[in-house]
Amino acid sequence: MRIQTTEDTIAAISTSLAPSGIGIVRMSGPEAFALADRIYKGVKGKKLSAQKANTVHYGWIVRDGRVLDEVLCILLRAPHSYTGEDTVEIDCHGGILAVGRVLDACLAAGARIAEPGEFTKRAFLNGRIDMSQAEAVMDIISAKSEYALESSLSQLSGSLKEKIEKIREALLFELAYIESALDDPEHYDLTGYSERISGVIRRQKEEIEGLIQSFERGKFIQEGIKTVILGRPNAGKSSLLNALTGKQRAIVTDIPGTTRDVIEENLQLQGLALRILDTAGIRRADNEVERIGVDLAKSQISDADLILYVCDGTKLPDENDREILELIKGKKGIILINKTDLEDCVYARAYGENTAFPVLEISAKTEEGLEKLKNTIVEMFFEGKISFNEEVVITSARHRDVLLRARESLDLVEESIEAGMPEDFLSIDIYGALDALSEITGGSLSEDLVDEIFSKFCTGK
Ligand code: GDP
């Protein structure tokens, strides 16, 4: 384990800087209580440092004799705090000025401003959580859907850590066995050992493979499914978008670096995040398919993970429909026959002919069929199941790369067994796999990499 000093006391604003009921300034480190004593005046005049752990105190933050704000201070003693260190959380009034003043007072008292993610980094360095759990904290904060949140909470509770530890334990056992046998051949017999270790390596590789495979699903859970809604004018694209959006406020973001401005809206479809691309185009009512042109449609299509092709079920398919349906062949797509609430919605079958895409009947108006739409998407992207109880899903490209390296090392072990190499030869690559795996939990990460991971966190976390 690397040694890093956590000797100084850090402070930061942990809530967002906007008008709000309360704001929280957090201080963590060995001097947290002493520094709080310098700026906090309790109603009964008792020092914070003299109070019991895990208690809340009412008073004021005072600097140079001037009251800065009325606050509640929460006192958490090491190791029972988020960072594992002495921590004071100051609940003050929200808004930019009040919280800013309180933070300034903490800094003037001797705290250092925290780097992004430094509180969580300390929790990691103090051994309270491993790296996979620290990364889960960031994922929780940035979760875009209920499912993303569920998956990150499962990772925070240690599901990935436990799974990796199990694989490591199995490999460590074999490593220890080989070493003991080589040291003490009288008591350990290596006859028939290659068969046993082959089985162990195969099973651990299957576990690793399962995690690697889960990345595809994990990415869609975490980042949302990039979706394009296409269809002829008046088919009901914007109505569908509105029905999906419901009452929620859509989050609109610009994606820089693309040749044209793509607008992206993040929608919730019953717990799943759909990132709808280029909705500006969708909202143009008149003769859109012709106007956006095949080229633009093509680029939208190539960017997308999922195409929702909306058809007006009261009208027969025409050339435009056939052209677009031809274009999206090979992609994941769903044909939505819209307007089922109308009596003359009778052409579903005509759209469904000669297509491999699932065909669903919906009504954007009455919202009928949206649950079925979600189930179909779950079927397509998550093989029908999203469960966080037993299944561990990886959502980070870093974890995937590490697992690929671990698998490569185990491939080499298998090759060596096959070639009848001596056991100490196997140890080298088993070590390789162990080293790679411990990068997920953080044990063998270089300090630079640790810094890089935490630098992506937000301030105050
Ligand atoms: P877009 O051009 O594809 O975006 O189509 P719109 O969403 O603007 O819808 C075109 C027209 O169809 C509007 O008058 C909608 O009210 C109507 N519409 C859309 N979906 C439905 C539906 O499910 N049922 C009925 N009855 N009308 C619909």
Tab-separated table of C-alpha atoms and ligand atoms in Angstrom:
chain	number	residue	atom	x	y	z
A	1	MET	CA	0.000	0.000	0.000
A	2	ARG	CA	1.310	3.407	-0.928
A	3	ILE	CA	1.822	5.974	1.755
A	4	GLN	CA	0.411	9.401	1.070
A	5	THR	CA	0.148	12.153	3.575
A	6	THR	CA	-3.285	13.145	4.642
A	7	GLU	CA	-1.789	15.368	7.309
A	8	ASP	CA	-3.372	18.629	6.379
A	9	THR	CA	-7.001	19.488	6.904
A	10	ILE	CA	-9.023	20.159	3.800
A	11	ALA	CA	-12.224	22.112	3.274
A	12	ALA	CA	-14.682	22.552	0.411
A	13	ILE	CA	-18.273	23.362	-0.409
A	14	SER	CA	-20.077	20.049	-0.947
A	15	THR	CA	-23.387	21.324	-2.257
A	16	SER	CA	-24.079	23.142	-5.496
A	17	LEU	CA	-23.696	26.893	-5.674
A	18	ALA	CA	-27.263	27.985	-6.240
A	19	PRO	CA	-29.987	29.586	-4.167
A	20	SER	CA	-31.106	26.781	-1.873
A	21	GLY	CA	-32.272	26.102	1.667
A	22	ILE	CA	-28.947	24.944	2.978
A	23	GLY	CA	-25.395	24.591	1.796
A	24	ILE	CA	-22.759	22.318	3.272
A	25	VAL	CA	-19.105	23.113	3.875
A	26	ARG	CA	-17.059	20.130	4.877
A	27	MET	CA	-13.705	20.007	6.676
A	28	SER	CA	-11.711	16.811	7.045
A	29	GLY	CA	-8.340	16.023	8.563
A	30	PRO	CA	-6.512	15.837	11.869
A	31	GLU	CA	-7.104	19.532	12.658
A	32	ALA	CA	-10.764	19.618	11.633
A	33	PHE	CA	-12.089	20.067	15.195
A	34	ALA	CA	-9.390	22.520	16.253
A	35	LEU	CA	-9.989	24.690	13.179
A	36	ALA	CA	-13.758	24.545	13.723
A	37	ASP	CA	-13.218	25.753	17.298
A	38	ARG	CA	-11.621	28.917	15.908
A	39	ILE	CA	-14.672	29.913	13.882
A	40	TYR	CA	-17.659	28.313	15.631
A	41	LYS	CA	-19.530	29.820	18.559
A	42	GLY	CA	-22.082	27.479	20.113
A	43	VAL	CA	-25.139	28.773	21.925
A	44	LYS	CA	-23.814	27.479	25.239
A	45	GLY	CA	-20.250	28.463	24.498
A	46	LYS	CA	-18.903	24.908	24.582
A	47	LYS	CA	-16.123	24.092	22.138
A	48	LEU	CA	-16.926	21.722	19.314
A	49	SER	CA	-13.823	19.669	20.012
A	50	ALA	CA	-15.135	19.003	23.529
A	51	GLN	CA	-18.402	17.533	22.216
A	52	LYS	CA	-19.187	13.861	21.722
A	53	ALA	CA	-18.788	12.212	18.316
A	54	ASN	CA	-21.734	11.929	15.915
A	55	THR	CA	-23.567	14.890	17.391
A	56	VAL	CA	-25.130	17.994	15.876
A	57	HIS	CA	-24.616	21.496	17.307
A	58	TYR	CA	-26.380	24.768	16.783
A	59	GLY	CA	-24.478	28.035	16.683
A	60	TRP	CA	-22.779	30.657	14.519
A	61	ILE	CA	-19.736	30.982	12.343
A	62	VAL	CA	-17.845	34.041	13.539
A	63	ARG	CA	-14.803	35.738	12.046
A	64	ASP	CA	-13.032	38.744	13.575
A	65	GLY	CA	-15.963	39.204	15.923
A	66	ARG	CA	-18.475	39.308	13.055
A	67	VAL	CA	-21.242	36.722	12.703
A	68	LEU	CA	-21.082	35.226	9.205
A	69	ASP	CA	-23.966	32.760	9.356
A	70	GLU	CA	-26.206	30.727	11.606
A	71	VAL	CA	-25.287	27.057	11.292
A	72	LEU	CA	-25.611	23.462	12.399
A	73	CYS	CA	-22.318	21.619	12.819
A	74	ILE	CA	-22.105	17.847	12.542
A	75	LEU	CA	-19.171	16.267	14.306
A	76	LEU	CA	-17.796	12.961	13.046
A	77	ARG	CA	-14.767	11.381	14.645
A	78	ALA	CA	-12.207	9.193	12.855
A	79	PRO	CA	-12.610	6.506	11.677
A	80	HIS	CA	-16.403	6.797	11.543
A	81	SER	CA	-16.741	9.390	8.821
A	82	TYR	CA	-16.844	9.443	5.019
A	83	THR	CA	-13.107	10.106	4.755
A	84	GLY	CA	-12.205	7.992	7.761
A	85	GLU	CA	-10.799	11.175	9.381
A	86	ASP	CA	-12.120	13.722	11.873
A	87	THR	CA	-14.735	15.632	9.944
A	88	VAL	CA	-16.897	18.672	10.607
A	89	GLU	CA	-19.835	19.267	8.319
A	90	ILE	CA	-21.180	22.789	8.546
A	91	ASP	CA	-24.779	23.176	7.413
A	92	CYS	CA	-25.167	26.849	6.650
A	93	HIS	CA	-27.610	28.816	4.528
A	94	GLY	CA	-27.586	27.970	0.849
A	95	GLY	CA	-26.787	30.352	-1.961
A	96	ILE	CA	-23.441	31.475	-3.215
A	97	LEU	CA	-22.527	34.160	-0.677
A	98	ALA	CA	-23.384	32.481	2.622
A	99	VAL	CA	-21.591	29.236	1.778
A	100	GLY	CA	-18.654	31.138	0.305
A	101	ARG	CA	-18.220	33.097	3.535
A	102	VAL	CA	-18.214	29.964	5.653
A	103	LEU	CA	-15.657	28.313	3.383
A	104	ASP	CA	-13.462	31.435	3.525
A	105	ALA	CA	-13.621	31.325	7.324
A	106	CYS	CA	-12.462	27.679	7.299
A	107	LEU	CA	-9.561	28.582	5.017
A	108	ALA	CA	-8.624	31.591	7.131
A	109	ALA	CA	-8.615	29.313	10.184
A	110	GLY	CA	-5.972	27.159	8.491
A	111	ALA	CA	-7.693	24.610	6.266
A	112	ARG	CA	-6.507	24.017	2.720
A	113	ILE	CA	-9.011	24.068	-0.127
A	114	ALA	CA	-9.724	20.475	-1.191
A	115	GLU	CA	-8.851	19.247	-4.655
A	116	PRO	CA	-11.644	17.692	-6.728
A	117	GLY	CA	-12.478	14.289	-5.280
A	118	GLU	CA	-10.065	14.684	-2.387
A	119	PHE	CA	-12.562	13.639	0.296
A	120	THR	CA	-13.226	10.390	-1.550
A	121	LYS	CA	-9.518	9.981	-2.262
A	122	ARG	CA	-8.876	10.146	1.464
A	123	ALA	CA	-11.571	7.525	2.079
A	124	PHE	CA	-9.630	5.349	-0.381
A	125	LEU	CA	-6.174	6.118	1.036
A	126	ASN	CA	-7.443	5.486	4.546
A	127	GLY	CA	-8.695	2.074	3.415
A	128	ARG	CA	-12.345	2.759	4.105
A	129	ILE	CA	-13.352	1.974	0.525
A	130	ASP	CA	-11.519	0.409	-2.414
A	131	MET	CA	-11.068	2.059	-5.803
A	132	SER	CA	-14.119	0.407	-7.385
A	133	GLN	CA	-16.254	1.841	-4.581
A	134	ALA	CA	-14.664	5.282	-4.920
A	135	GLU	CA	-15.431	5.261	-8.630
A	136	ALA	CA	-19.018	4.214	-7.827
A	137	VAL	CA	-19.426	7.406	-5.770
A	138	MET	CA	-18.737	9.498	-8.859
A	139	ASP	CA	-21.104	7.358	-10.907
A	140	ILE	CA	-23.868	7.857	-8.352
A	141	ILE	CA	-23.481	11.612	-8.588
A	142	SER	CA	-23.623	11.568	-12.382
A	143	ALA	CA	-26.225	8.787	-12.787
A	144	LYS	CA	-28.549	9.542	-15.672
A	145	SER	CA	-31.204	6.936	-14.938
A	146	GLU	CA	-32.686	4.851	-12.164
A	147	TYR	CA	-30.856	1.809	-13.484
A	148	ALA	CA	-27.524	3.636	-13.579
A	149	LEU	CA	-28.082	4.658	-9.982
A	150	GLU	CA	-28.979	1.094	-8.947
A	151	SER	CA	-25.903	-0.284	-10.635
A	152	SER	CA	-23.590	2.295	-9.019
A	153	LEU	CA	-25.113	1.725	-5.581
A	154	SER	CA	-24.475	-1.991	-5.977
A	155	GLN	CA	-20.837	-1.238	-6.858
A	156	LEU	CA	-20.541	1.110	-3.879
A	157	SER	CA	-21.810	-1.631	-1.596
A	158	GLY	CA	-18.822	-3.675	-2.732
A	159	SER	CA	-20.329	-6.089	-5.278
A	160	LEU	CA	-17.538	-5.658	-7.826
A	161	LYS	CA	-14.856	-5.590	-5.149
A	162	GLU	CA	-16.103	-8.909	-3.731
A	163	LYS	CA	-16.262	-10.525	-7.129
A	164	ILE	CA	-12.705	-9.467	-7.967
A	165	GLU	CA	-11.481	-10.584	-4.556
A	166	LYS	CA	-12.991	-14.035	-5.071
A	167	ILE	CA	-11.167	-14.453	-8.374
A	168	ARG	CA	-7.941	-13.213	-6.803
A	169	GLU	CA	-8.288	-15.588	-3.859
A	170	ALA	CA	-8.686	-18.586	-6.164
A	171	LEU	CA	-5.568	-17.575	-8.100
A	172	LEU	CA	-3.583	-16.756	-4.970
A	173	PHE	CA	-4.346	-20.191	-3.576
A	174	GLU	CA	-2.803	-21.848	-6.635
A	175	LEU	CA	0.185	-19.547	-6.533
A	176	ALA	CA	0.775	-20.419	-2.903
A	177	TYR	CA	0.330	-24.124	-3.657
A	178	ILE	CA	2.888	-24.051	-6.472
A	179	GLU	CA	5.392	-22.196	-4.328
A	180	SER	CA	4.910	-24.524	-1.393
A	181	ALA	CA	5.291	-27.560	-3.634
A	182	LEU	CA	8.502	-26.259	-5.106
A	183	ASP	CA	9.883	-25.404	-1.656
A	184	ASP	CA	8.752	-28.586	-0.002
A	185	PRO	CA	8.343	-31.371	-2.586
A	186	GLU	CA	8.150	-34.024	0.137
A	187	HIS	CA	4.838	-32.798	1.484
A	188	TYR	CA	3.202	-31.447	-1.662
A	189	ASP	CA	2.593	-33.643	-4.660
A	190	LEU	CA	2.337	-32.021	-8.059
A	191	THR	CA	1.273	-35.200	-9.881
A	192	GLY	CA	-1.914	-34.544	-11.779
A	193	TYR	CA	-1.719	-30.900	-10.732
A	194	SER	CA	-1.895	-29.530	-14.259
A	195	GLU	CA	-5.417	-30.910	-14.619
A	196	ARG	CA	-6.561	-29.274	-11.399
A	197	ILE	CA	-5.036	-25.914	-12.192
A	198	SER	CA	-6.477	-26.031	-15.728
A	199	GLY	CA	-9.939	-26.249	-14.171
A	200	VAL	CA	-9.257	-23.363	-11.794
A	201	ILE	CA	-7.894	-21.132	-14.540
A	202	ARG	CA	-10.805	-21.973	-16.839
A	203	ARG	CA	-13.386	-21.090	-14.180
A	204	GLN	CA	-11.715	-17.811	-13.258
A	205	LYS	CA	-11.431	-16.919	-16.938
A	206	GLU	CA	-15.164	-17.530	-17.310
A	207	GLU	CA	-15.830	-15.166	-14.406
A	208	ILE	CA	-13.610	-12.512	-15.980
A	209	GLU	CA	-15.183	-13.097	-19.392
A	210	GLY	CA	-18.657	-12.621	-17.867
A	211	LEU	CA	-17.593	-9.265	-16.460
A	212	ILE	CA	-16.061	-8.182	-19.779
A	213	GLN	CA	-19.284	-9.132	-21.576
A	214	SER	CA	-21.300	-7.116	-19.081
A	215	PHE	CA	-19.487	-3.925	-20.119
A	216	GLU	CA	-21.600	-3.495	-23.236
A	217	ARG	CA	-24.765	-3.539	-21.095
A	218	GLY	CA	-23.077	-1.525	-18.354
A	219	LYS	CA	-22.180	1.225	-20.811
A	220	PHE	CA	-25.813	1.533	-21.914
A	221	ILE	CA	-26.963	1.567	-18.290
A	222	GLN	CA	-24.431	4.200	-17.345
A	223	GLU	CA	-24.406	6.452	-20.360
A	224	GLY	CA	-27.870	5.876	-21.744
A	225	ILE	CA	-28.844	4.559	-25.164
A	226	LYS	CA	-28.176	6.954	-28.044
A	227	THR	CA	-31.493	7.015	-29.815
A	228	VAL	CA	-32.722	8.565	-33.036
A	229	ILE	CA	-36.418	8.971	-33.725
A	230	LEU	CA	-37.118	8.863	-37.456
A	231	GLY	CA	-40.253	8.780	-39.540
A	232	ARG	CA	-42.307	10.617	-42.123
A	233	PRO	CA	-43.730	14.040	-41.332
A	234	ASN	CA	-46.778	13.837	-39.080
A	235	ALA	CA	-46.099	10.236	-38.124
A	236	GLY	CA	-46.006	11.422	-34.513
A	237	LYS	CA	-42.284	11.805	-33.721
A	238	SER	CA	-42.609	14.903	-31.594
A	239	SER	CA	-45.726	13.510	-29.960
A	240	LEU	CA	-43.751	10.412	-29.020
A	241	LEU	CA	-40.928	12.551	-27.700
A	242	ASN	CA	-43.386	14.527	-25.601
A	243	ALA	CA	-45.011	11.354	-24.313
A	244	LEU	CA	-41.606	9.983	-23.354
A	245	THR	CA	-40.586	13.237	-21.761
A	246	GLY	CA	-43.809	13.398	-19.785
A	247	LYS	CA	-43.615	15.991	-17.102
A	248	GLN	CA	-39.900	15.685	-16.608
A	249	ARG	CA	-37.645	18.453	-17.716
A	250	ALA	CA	-35.473	17.315	-20.560
A	251	ILE	CA	-31.770	17.952	-20.173
A	252	VAL	CA	-30.410	19.427	-23.371
A	253	THR	CA	-26.703	19.350	-24.057
A	254	ASP	CA	-24.527	20.263	-26.992
A	255	ILE	CA	-22.019	17.665	-28.039
A	256	PRO	CA	-18.877	19.472	-29.118
A	257	GLY	CA	-16.527	18.165	-31.751
A	258	THR	CA	-19.107	16.987	-34.223
A	259	THR	CA	-19.238	18.464	-37.697
A	260	ARG	CA	-22.756	19.716	-37.170
A	261	ASP	CA	-24.488	20.742	-33.999
A	262	VAL	CA	-26.128	17.728	-32.511
A	263	ILE	CA	-28.582	18.399	-29.769
A	264	GLU	CA	-29.068	15.653	-27.271
A	265	GLU	CA	-31.944	15.215	-24.875
A	266	ASN	CA	-31.760	12.842	-21.986
A	267	LEU	CA	-35.067	11.119	-21.372
A	268	GLN	CA	-36.230	8.573	-18.888
A	269	LEU	CA	-38.169	5.606	-20.120
A	270	GLN	CA	-39.226	3.906	-16.919
A	271	GLY	CA	-35.779	3.783	-15.385
A	272	LEU	CA	-33.763	3.616	-18.610
A	273	ALA	CA	-31.975	6.642	-20.032
A	274	LEU	CA	-32.527	7.353	-23.715
A	275	ARG	CA	-30.248	9.994	-25.190
A	276	ILE	CA	-32.315	11.358	-28.033
A	277	LEU	CA	-30.089	12.830	-30.729
A	278	ASP	CA	-30.910	15.843	-32.879
A	279	THR	CA	-34.340	16.545	-31.590
A	280	ALA	CA	-34.227	19.928	-33.284
A	281	GLY	CA	-34.726	17.978	-36.510
A	282	ILE	CA	-37.499	15.905	-35.079
A	283	ARG	CA	-39.437	18.943	-34.072
A	284	ARG	CA	-39.614	20.315	-37.609
A	285	ALA	CA	-43.093	19.312	-38.664
A	286	ASP	CA	-43.050	19.995	-42.371
A	287	ASN	CA	-41.800	17.521	-44.888
A	288	GLU	CA	-38.857	16.608	-42.795
A	289	VAL	CA	-37.600	13.400	-44.331
A	290	GLU	CA	-37.034	15.018	-47.699
A	291	ARG	CA	-35.468	18.065	-46.132
A	292	ILE	CA	-33.040	16.393	-43.808
A	293	GLY	CA	-31.942	14.386	-46.811
A	294	VAL	CA	-30.564	10.924	-46.923
A	295	ASP	CA	-27.065	12.066	-45.953
A	296	LEU	CA	-28.134	13.663	-42.731
A	297	ALA	CA	-30.356	10.718	-41.910
A	298	LYS	CA	-27.360	8.473	-42.552
A	299	SER	CA	-25.113	10.356	-40.158
A	300	GLN	CA	-27.820	10.362	-37.509
A	301	ILE	CA	-28.266	6.677	-37.988
A	302	SER	CA	-24.571	5.860	-37.773
A	303	ASP	CA	-24.284	7.770	-34.465
A	304	ALA	CA	-27.188	5.906	-32.914
A	305	ASP	CA	-27.384	2.788	-30.771
A	306	LEU	CA	-31.120	2.563	-31.389
A	307	ILE	CA	-33.509	3.786	-34.072
A	308	LEU	CA	-37.145	4.308	-33.251
A	309	TYR	CA	-38.936	4.415	-36.562
A	310	VAL	CA	-42.329	6.021	-36.117
A	311	CYS	CA	-45.007	5.198	-38.701
A	312	ASP	CA	-48.493	6.600	-39.052
A	313	GLY	CA	-50.629	3.465	-38.845
A	314	THR	CA	-53.494	5.186	-40.613
A	315	LYS	CA	-51.438	5.484	-43.793
A	316	LEU	CA	-49.792	2.939	-46.057
A	317	PRO	CA	-45.975	2.864	-46.234
A	318	ASP	CA	-44.471	4.843	-49.107
A	319	GLU	CA	-41.104	5.251	-50.852
A	320	ASN	CA	-39.667	7.329	-47.972
A	321	ASP	CA	-40.445	4.597	-45.478
A	322	ARG	CA	-38.855	1.929	-47.643
A	323	GLU	CA	-35.759	4.054	-48.223
A	324	ILE	CA	-35.198	4.771	-44.526
A	325	LEU	CA	-35.968	1.203	-43.493
A	326	GLU	CA	-33.374	0.060	-46.016
A	327	LEU	CA	-30.871	2.544	-44.540
A	328	ILE	CA	-31.253	1.312	-40.990
A	329	LYS	CA	-30.793	-2.357	-41.829
A	330	GLY	CA	-28.170	-3.880	-39.569
A	331	LYS	CA	-28.812	-1.404	-36.733
A	332	LYS	CA	-30.850	-2.000	-33.635
A	333	GLY	CA	-34.243	-0.588	-34.407
A	334	ILE	CA	-37.897	-0.795	-33.500
A	335	ILE	CA	-40.758	0.029	-35.828
A	336	LEU	CA	-43.463	1.866	-33.949
A	337	ILE	CA	-46.901	1.840	-35.502
A	338	ASN	CA	-48.389	4.979	-34.022
A	339	LYS	CA	-51.964	6.218	-33.562
A	340	THR	CA	-53.503	2.905	-32.494
A	341	ASP	CA	-56.165	4.935	-30.710
A	342	LEU	CA	-57.624	5.776	-34.133
A	343	GLU	CA	-60.043	3.388	-35.788
A	344	ASP	CA	-58.399	3.656	-39.188
A	345	CYS	CA	-55.016	2.602	-37.770
A	346	VAL	CA	-55.003	-0.571	-39.855
A	347	TYR	CA	-51.685	-0.686	-41.687
A	348	ALA	CA	-49.400	-2.201	-39.045
A	349	ARG	CA	-48.945	-5.356	-41.063
A	350	ALA	CA	-47.890	-3.459	-44.192
A	351	TYR	CA	-45.016	-1.863	-42.250
A	352	GLY	CA	-44.050	-5.138	-40.647
A	353	GLU	CA	-43.667	-7.008	-43.918
A	354	ASN	CA	-40.156	-8.010	-44.955
A	355	THR	CA	-38.474	-6.538	-41.925
A	356	ALA	CA	-36.407	-8.084	-39.199
A	357	PHE	CA	-37.178	-5.228	-36.809
A	358	PRO	CA	-39.664	-5.760	-34.022
A	359	VAL	CA	-42.945	-3.993	-34.751
A	360	LEU	CA	-44.868	-2.443	-31.862
A	361	GLU	CA	-48.195	-0.716	-31.888
A	362	ILE	CA	-48.345	2.427	-29.802
A	363	SER	CA	-50.308	5.557	-29.288
A	364	ALA	CA	-48.256	8.631	-28.540
A	365	LYS	CA	-51.518	10.291	-27.642
A	366	THR	CA	-52.798	7.841	-25.020
A	367	GLU	CA	-49.270	6.557	-24.176
A	368	GLU	CA	-50.447	3.010	-24.791
A	369	GLY	CA	-47.598	0.629	-25.612
A	370	LEU	CA	-44.789	2.606	-23.959
A	371	GLU	CA	-44.271	-0.051	-21.283
A	372	LYS	CA	-43.973	-2.646	-24.045
A	373	LEU	CA	-41.489	-0.352	-25.807
A	374	LYS	CA	-39.328	-0.277	-22.705
A	375	ASN	CA	-39.481	-4.051	-22.350
A	376	THR	CA	-38.440	-4.463	-25.975
A	377	ILE	CA	-35.460	-2.147	-25.430
A	378	VAL	CA	-34.465	-4.078	-22.307
A	379	GLU	CA	-34.690	-7.264	-24.363
A	380	MET	CA	-32.491	-5.796	-27.104
A	381	PHE	CA	-29.809	-4.188	-24.971
A	382	PHE	CA	-29.780	-6.169	-21.769
A	383	GLU	CA	-30.777	-9.620	-22.995
A	384	GLY	CA	-34.095	-9.200	-21.278
A	385	LYS	CA	-32.818	-8.713	-17.770
A	386	ILE	CA	-31.432	-5.947	-15.682
A	387	SER	CA	-30.916	-7.256	-12.229
A	388	PHE	CA	-28.527	-5.877	-9.701
A	389	ASN	CA	-29.128	-8.429	-7.017
A	390	GLU	CA	-26.865	-11.186	-8.216
A	391	GLU	CA	-25.350	-9.868	-11.393
A	392	VAL	CA	-22.337	-7.595	-11.281
A	393	VAL	CA	-22.162	-5.279	-14.270
A	394	ILE	CA	-19.065	-3.283	-15.093
A	395	THR	CA	-19.659	0.225	-16.362
A	396	SER	CA	-16.151	1.612	-16.631
A	397	ALA	CA	-13.799	1.328	-19.603
A	398	ARG	CA	-10.893	1.297	-17.148
A	399	HIS	CA	-12.258	-1.838	-15.520
A	400	ARG	CA	-12.851	-3.462	-18.892
A	401	ASP	CA	-9.231	-2.807	-19.992
A	402	VAL	CA	-7.874	-4.235	-16.760
A	403	LEU	CA	-10.035	-7.356	-17.135
A	404	LEU	CA	-8.838	-7.823	-20.708
A	405	ARG	CA	-5.252	-7.787	-19.446
A	406	ALA	CA	-6.064	-10.262	-16.686
A	407	ARG	CA	-7.686	-12.555	-19.238
A	408	GLU	CA	-4.602	-12.326	-21.495
A	409	SER	CA	-2.393	-13.383	-18.593
A	410	LEU	CA	-4.655	-16.357	-17.903
A	411	ASP	CA	-4.531	-17.275	-21.619
A	412	LEU	CA	-0.748	-17.440	-21.245
A	413	VAL	CA	-1.083	-19.653	-18.165
A	414	GLU	CA	-3.259	-22.029	-20.180
A	415	GLU	CA	-0.768	-22.060	-23.038
A	416	SER	CA	2.026	-22.918	-20.618
A	417	ILE	CA	-0.013	-25.754	-19.077
A	418	GLU	CA	-0.742	-27.058	-22.569
A	419	ALA	CA	2.937	-26.934	-23.476
A	420	GLY	CA	3.790	-28.863	-20.307
A	421	MET	CA	5.905	-26.059	-18.864
A	422	PRO	CA	7.149	-26.407	-15.286
A	423	GLU	CA	4.878	-25.003	-12.549
A	424	ASP	CA	7.098	-22.071	-11.588
A	425	PHE	CA	6.648	-20.878	-15.141
A	426	LEU	CA	2.892	-20.674	-14.580
A	427	SER	CA	3.406	-18.484	-11.541
A	428	ILE	CA	4.725	-15.587	-13.630
A	429	ASP	CA	1.488	-15.158	-15.562
A	430	ILE	CA	-0.716	-15.880	-12.561
A	431	TYR	CA	1.099	-12.978	-10.907
A	432	GLY	CA	0.368	-10.921	-14.014
A	433	ALA	CA	-3.367	-11.617	-13.727
A	434	LEU	CA	-3.363	-10.857	-9.993
A	435	ASP	CA	-1.588	-7.571	-10.539
A	436	ALA	CA	-4.030	-6.521	-13.229
A	437	LEU	CA	-7.049	-7.423	-11.094
A	438	SER	CA	-5.814	-5.451	-8.138
A	439	GLU	CA	-5.874	-2.336	-10.302
A	440	ILE	CA	-9.670	-2.505	-10.101
A	441	THR	CA	-9.658	-2.466	-6.332
A	442	GLY	CA	-6.783	0.009	-6.367
A	443	GLY	CA	-4.009	-1.900	-4.606
A	444	SER	CA	-1.508	-1.854	-7.460
A	445	LEU	CA	-2.399	1.450	-9.076
A	446	SER	CA	0.376	3.981	-9.532
A	447	GLU	CA	0.038	7.254	-7.679
A	448	ASP	CA	-0.335	9.129	-10.978
A	449	LEU	CA	-3.249	6.942	-11.999
A	450	VAL	CA	-4.916	7.368	-8.621
A	451	ASP	CA	-4.562	11.145	-9.001
A	452	GLU	CA	-5.947	11.008	-12.517
A	453	ILE	CA	-9.016	9.034	-11.458
A	454	PHE	CA	-9.838	11.412	-8.620
A	455	SER	CA	-9.187	14.526	-10.698
A	456	LYS	CA	-12.378	13.697	-12.640
A	457	PHE	CA	-14.444	14.030	-9.471
A	458	CYS	CA	-16.292	17.151	-8.532
A	459	THR	CA	-15.096	19.534	-5.869
A	460	GLY	CA	-16.408	18.849	-2.389
A	461	LYS	CA	-16.820	15.092	-2.918
B	1	GDP	P1	-44.133	14.543	-36.432
B	1	GDP	O1	-44.186	15.429	-37.620
B	1	GDP	O2	-43.720	13.167	-36.812
B	1	GDP	O3	-43.310	15.083	-35.304
B	1	GDP	O4	-45.642	14.379	-35.912
B	1	GDP	P2	-46.387	15.101	-34.683
B	1	GDP	O5	-45.980	14.507	-33.407
B	1	GDP	O6	-46.268	16.562	-34.858
B	1	GDP	O7	-47.869	14.616	-34.942
B	1	GDP	C1	-48.569	14.908	-36.152
B	1	GDP	C2	-50.052	14.900	-35.849
B	1	GDP	O8	-50.479	13.597	-35.438
B	1	GDP	C3	-50.431	15.833	-34.717
B	1	GDP	O9	-51.650	16.439	-35.030
B	1	GDP	C4	-50.600	14.885	-33.528
B	1	GDP	O10	-51.501	15.380	-32.591
B	1	GDP	C5	-51.106	13.628	-34.177
B	1	GDP	N1	-50.731	12.441	-33.423
B	1	GDP	C6	-49.482	12.046	-33.078
B	1	GDP	N2	-49.527	10.871	-32.414
B	1	GDP	C7	-50.841	10.529	-32.328
B	1	GDP	C8	-51.543	9.403	-31.762
B	1	GDP	O11	-50.998	8.483	-31.177
B	1	GDP	N3	-52.888	9.388	-31.906
B	1	GDP	C9	-53.569	10.374	-32.549
B	1	GDP	N4	-54.883	10.278	-32.616
B	1	GDP	N5	-52.943	11.430	-33.082
B	1	GDP	C10	-51.604	11.510	-32.991
